[in-house]
Short mmCIF file of C-alpha atoms in Angstrom, two decimals:
data_model
loop_
_atom_site.label_atom_id
_atom_site.label_comp_id
_atom_site.label_asym_id
_atom_site.label_seq_id
_atom_site.Cartn_x
_atom_site.Cartn_y
_atom_site.Cartn_z
CA MET A 1 -9.98 -22.24 10.04
CA ASP A 2 -8.24 -23.41 6.80
CA GLN A 3 -9.44 -21.89 3.57
CA PHE A 4 -9.50 -25.38 2.05
CA PRO A 5 -10.69 -28.54 3.82
CA ASP A 6 -8.46 -31.53 2.77
CA ASP A 7 -11.05 -32.80 0.33
CA HIS A 8 -11.08 -29.50 -1.51
CA LEU A 9 -7.37 -29.26 -2.24
CA SER A 10 -7.81 -30.39 -5.81
CA SER A 11 -6.73 -28.00 -8.61
CA GLU A 12 -10.38 -27.50 -9.60
CA GLY A 13 -11.33 -26.74 -5.87
CA ILE A 14 -8.61 -24.17 -5.53
CA TRP A 15 -9.41 -22.53 -8.86
CA GLU A 16 -13.08 -22.34 -7.86
CA LYS A 17 -12.17 -20.78 -4.52
CA LEU A 18 -9.99 -18.12 -6.36
CA SER A 19 -12.80 -17.42 -8.76
CA GLN A 20 -15.22 -16.87 -5.94
CA ILE A 21 -12.85 -14.47 -4.11
CA ALA A 22 -11.85 -12.53 -7.22
CA VAL A 23 -13.98 -9.49 -7.73
CA LYS A 24 -15.61 -9.82 -11.19
CA GLY A 25 -16.93 -6.27 -11.10
CA ALA A 26 -13.40 -4.91 -11.07
CA ALA A 27 -12.94 -6.03 -14.70
CA TYR A 28 -12.74 -3.15 -17.16
CA ASP A 29 -15.81 -4.49 -19.17
CA SER A 30 -18.01 -5.71 -16.11
CA ARG A 31 -21.65 -4.85 -15.88
CA GLU A 32 -20.95 -2.79 -12.77
CA ARG A 33 -19.10 -0.37 -15.05
CA GLN A 34 -21.90 0.21 -17.50
CA PRO A 35 -22.49 2.53 -19.23
CA GLN A 36 -18.79 3.01 -19.97
CA PRO A 37 -17.38 6.55 -19.46
CA LYS A 38 -16.76 8.84 -22.47
CA CYS A 39 -13.40 10.45 -23.39
CA SER A 40 -13.55 14.21 -23.67
CA GLU A 41 -11.80 15.96 -26.65
CA GLY A 42 -9.20 17.50 -24.25
CA ILE A 43 -7.75 14.23 -23.12
CA ARG A 44 -7.47 12.53 -26.46
CA THR A 45 -3.94 13.87 -26.85
CA VAL A 46 -3.04 12.24 -23.51
CA LEU A 47 -4.69 9.00 -24.79
CA LEU A 48 -2.47 9.09 -27.91
CA HIS A 49 0.59 9.64 -25.79
CA ILE A 50 -0.21 6.74 -23.52
CA HIS A 51 -0.84 4.53 -26.56
CA GLY A 52 2.56 5.48 -27.89
CA LEU A 53 4.32 4.57 -24.58
CA LEU A 54 2.54 1.26 -24.42
CA ASP A 55 3.28 0.54 -28.13
CA LYS A 56 7.03 0.74 -27.54
CA ARG A 57 8.70 -2.59 -28.08
CA GLU A 58 11.57 -1.93 -25.69
CA HIS A 59 11.78 -4.52 -22.97
CA ASP A 60 11.72 -1.94 -20.12
CA SER A 61 9.27 -1.69 -17.30
CA ARG A 62 7.45 1.55 -16.81
CA LEU A 63 4.76 2.96 -14.64
CA ILE A 64 2.39 5.66 -16.11
CA TRP A 65 0.35 7.61 -13.63
CA LEU A 66 -2.49 9.67 -15.13
CA HIS A 67 -3.98 12.05 -12.64
CA SER A 68 -6.17 15.19 -12.92
CA THR A 69 -9.39 16.64 -11.62
CA ALA A 70 -12.74 14.76 -11.77
CA GLY A 71 -14.63 14.53 -15.00
CA VAL A 72 -11.89 14.84 -17.60
CA GLY A 73 -12.09 11.22 -18.79
CA LYS A 74 -9.37 9.31 -16.88
CA SER A 75 -11.58 6.24 -16.56
CA ALA A 76 -12.42 6.41 -20.21
CA VAL A 77 -8.73 6.42 -21.08
CA ALA A 78 -8.28 3.27 -18.93
CA PHE A 79 -11.17 1.60 -20.55
CA ILE A 80 -9.99 2.40 -24.09
CA VAL A 81 -6.48 1.22 -23.33
CA ALA A 82 -7.87 -1.98 -21.82
CA GLU A 83 -10.01 -2.62 -24.93
CA ARG A 84 -6.98 -2.16 -27.10
CA MET A 85 -4.84 -4.49 -24.97
CA ARG A 86 -7.59 -7.12 -25.05
CA GLY A 87 -7.03 -7.31 -28.86
CA LEU A 88 -3.29 -7.94 -28.44
CA GLN A 89 -1.97 -11.38 -27.89
CA VAL A 90 1.41 -13.04 -27.30
CA THR A 91 2.37 -16.42 -28.77
CA GLY A 92 2.70 -19.19 -26.05
CA TRP A 93 3.92 -22.67 -26.39
CA ALA A 94 0.75 -23.90 -27.78
CA THR A 95 -1.80 -21.07 -27.56
CA LYS A 96 -2.10 -17.34 -28.14
CA GLU A 97 -2.72 -15.47 -24.87
CA LYS A 98 -3.75 -11.97 -24.02
CA GLN A 99 -1.20 -9.73 -22.30
CA PHE A 100 -2.99 -7.57 -19.78
CA ALA A 101 -4.96 -7.60 -16.57
CA GLY A 102 -6.77 -4.70 -14.76
CA SER A 103 -8.60 -3.62 -11.64
CA PHE A 104 -11.08 -0.77 -11.46
CA PHE A 105 -11.81 0.67 -7.97
CA SER A 106 -15.22 2.04 -6.95
CA ARG A 107 -16.26 3.67 -3.69
CA THR A 108 -19.86 2.37 -4.07
CA GLN A 109 -18.91 -1.32 -4.33
CA THR A 110 -17.83 -3.02 -1.10
CA LYS A 111 -15.07 -5.20 -2.56
CA ARG A 112 -13.82 -2.61 -4.97
CA CYS A 113 -13.15 0.12 -2.47
CA THR A 114 -10.50 -1.83 -0.71
CA THR A 115 -7.12 -3.38 -1.53
CA GLU A 116 -8.00 -6.64 0.30
CA TYR A 117 -9.12 -8.48 -2.88
CA PHE A 118 -6.73 -6.59 -5.23
CA PHE A 119 -4.05 -9.18 -5.94
CA ALA A 120 -6.45 -12.13 -5.85
CA THR A 121 -8.47 -10.37 -8.57
CA LEU A 122 -5.38 -9.43 -10.60
CA VAL A 123 -3.91 -12.87 -10.59
CA TYR A 124 -7.36 -14.40 -11.44
CA GLN A 125 -7.42 -12.24 -14.55
CA LEU A 126 -3.83 -12.93 -15.34
CA ALA A 127 -4.35 -16.77 -15.06
CA ARG A 128 -7.38 -16.51 -17.31
CA ASN A 129 -5.44 -14.60 -19.84
CA PHE A 130 -2.41 -17.00 -19.52
CA PRO A 131 -3.95 -20.40 -18.91
CA SER A 132 -0.61 -22.05 -19.04
CA ILE A 133 0.43 -20.52 -15.73
CA ARG A 134 -2.85 -21.38 -13.88
CA LYS A 135 -1.05 -24.48 -12.49
CA ASP A 136 1.61 -22.23 -10.95
CA VAL A 137 -1.11 -19.97 -9.30
CA ILE A 138 -2.83 -23.12 -8.01
CA ARG A 139 0.36 -24.53 -6.61
CA ALA A 140 1.23 -21.26 -4.80
CA ILE A 141 -2.26 -21.21 -3.20
CA ARG A 142 -2.02 -24.87 -2.20
CA GLU A 143 1.19 -24.25 -0.44
CA ASP A 144 -0.29 -21.17 1.35
CA PRO A 145 -4.17 -21.33 1.38
CA ALA A 146 -4.36 -18.48 3.86
CA VAL A 147 -3.15 -16.03 1.23
CA LEU A 148 -6.68 -15.86 -0.13
CA ASP A 149 -7.94 -14.47 3.25
CA PRO A 150 -8.62 -10.77 2.70
CA ASP A 151 -7.02 -10.10 6.06
CA THR A 152 -3.64 -11.47 4.98
CA PHE A 153 -0.91 -8.83 4.73
CA LEU A 154 -1.00 -7.18 1.34
CA HIS A 155 2.77 -7.86 0.97
CA ASP A 156 2.31 -11.62 1.38
CA GLN A 157 -0.51 -11.48 -1.11
CA MET A 158 1.66 -9.73 -3.71
CA GLU A 159 4.57 -12.17 -3.15
CA THR A 160 2.41 -15.31 -3.51
CA LEU A 161 -0.32 -14.33 -5.90
CA PHE A 162 1.40 -11.68 -8.24
CA LEU A 163 5.17 -11.93 -8.19
CA SER A 164 5.40 -15.68 -8.18
CA PRO A 165 3.24 -16.21 -11.29
CA LEU A 166 4.89 -13.40 -13.10
CA GLN A 167 8.31 -14.92 -12.58
CA LYS A 168 7.08 -18.02 -14.34
CA LEU A 169 6.44 -15.84 -17.48
CA ARG A 170 9.94 -14.17 -17.64
CA PHE A 171 11.40 -16.74 -20.01
CA ARG A 172 8.34 -17.15 -22.21
CA LEU A 173 7.90 -13.42 -22.65
CA ARG A 174 11.53 -12.47 -23.23
CA ASP A 175 10.84 -11.56 -26.88
CA SER A 176 7.29 -10.15 -26.38
CA ALA A 177 5.98 -6.70 -25.62
CA PRO A 178 5.69 -6.03 -21.92
CA LEU A 179 2.71 -7.15 -19.86
CA ALA A 180 0.21 -4.36 -19.15
CA PHE A 181 -1.71 -3.78 -15.90
CA ILE A 182 -4.40 -1.11 -15.75
CA ILE A 183 -5.48 0.14 -12.31
CA ASP A 184 -8.15 2.79 -12.44
CA ALA A 185 -9.62 5.21 -9.94
CA LEU A 186 -7.26 4.91 -6.97
CA GLU A 187 -9.05 7.64 -5.10
CA GLU A 188 -12.12 5.41 -4.87
CA CYS A 189 -10.25 3.47 -2.16
CA PRO A 190 -10.97 5.69 0.99
CA SER A 191 -8.15 4.21 3.11
CA LYS A 192 -5.03 6.34 2.65
CA THR A 193 -2.99 3.67 4.46
CA GLU A 194 -4.16 0.88 2.09
CA LEU A 195 -3.42 3.03 -0.98
CA ALA A 196 0.06 3.97 0.27
CA ASP A 197 0.89 0.32 0.82
CA LEU A 198 -0.41 -0.68 -2.56
CA ILE A 199 1.52 2.03 -4.41
CA SER A 200 4.64 1.14 -2.43
CA LEU A 201 4.25 -2.57 -3.41
CA LEU A 202 3.70 -1.88 -7.11
CA GLY A 203 6.84 0.23 -7.14
CA GLN A 204 8.66 -2.67 -5.40
CA ALA A 205 7.55 -4.92 -8.33
CA PHE A 206 9.69 -2.77 -10.72
CA ARG A 207 12.78 -3.62 -8.72
CA GLU A 208 12.32 -7.38 -8.91
CA PRO A 209 15.11 -8.73 -11.12
CA ASP A 210 13.31 -12.01 -12.15
CA LEU A 211 10.07 -10.48 -13.54
CA PRO A 212 9.33 -9.98 -17.18
CA ALA A 213 8.95 -6.46 -18.41
CA ILE A 214 5.69 -4.90 -17.14
CA GLN A 215 3.83 -1.65 -17.70
CA ILE A 216 1.37 -0.37 -15.15
CA LEU A 217 -1.11 2.41 -15.92
CA LEU A 218 -2.57 4.08 -12.85
CA THR A 219 -5.33 6.66 -12.93
CA SER A 220 -6.48 8.85 -10.07
CA ARG A 221 -7.73 12.30 -9.12
CA SER A 222 -5.06 14.80 -8.09
CA ASP A 223 -5.81 14.42 -4.36
CA PRO A 224 -3.07 15.55 -1.92
CA HIS A 225 -2.52 12.08 -0.45
CA LEU A 226 -1.96 10.59 -3.99
#
């Protein structure tokens, strides 16, 4: 069955469908993540180092992977970095828009312990932060409504929901700091296969020549499969 009946192919209908599928609890400041984790003294040096990397103005993409044992404050670092990125904006054609999106995994939440909703959630946040590309997201979904089905191959979701909208930002962001994506607690996704596919696809994004500069902060425990 089609994701959208013919009478729901309006822009508003497609955006509403994406809004329903995106996992609101995966946002860094959602109620599901209250109270926010605290940052230990020992990891503050790491936090300063990450801030330094993200503050660099070079137009190079980079992936930062913070991994360690449980309880040292990795999620706190992700939250603090997200808070800082929320305050940064880039100048668009007519508006000032925020330059980050994030997704926080959780083993105890059904839709946050799988990668099935990952790219829909990420692009929803991206389009909210960059309203001027919302029409490109909607157009991509209209051309392939099935991409919002959680059973769609993750690669196809990435191509349609993530890479295509980012390509629209390349020209606009050529003189801006890189986009930042924060992905916390990878180990909370119990499927090793799903995680391997996701990490491989994120690495692939760095090899795409038509994307703006992006920075990805990953956090996880130092588990053998990660």
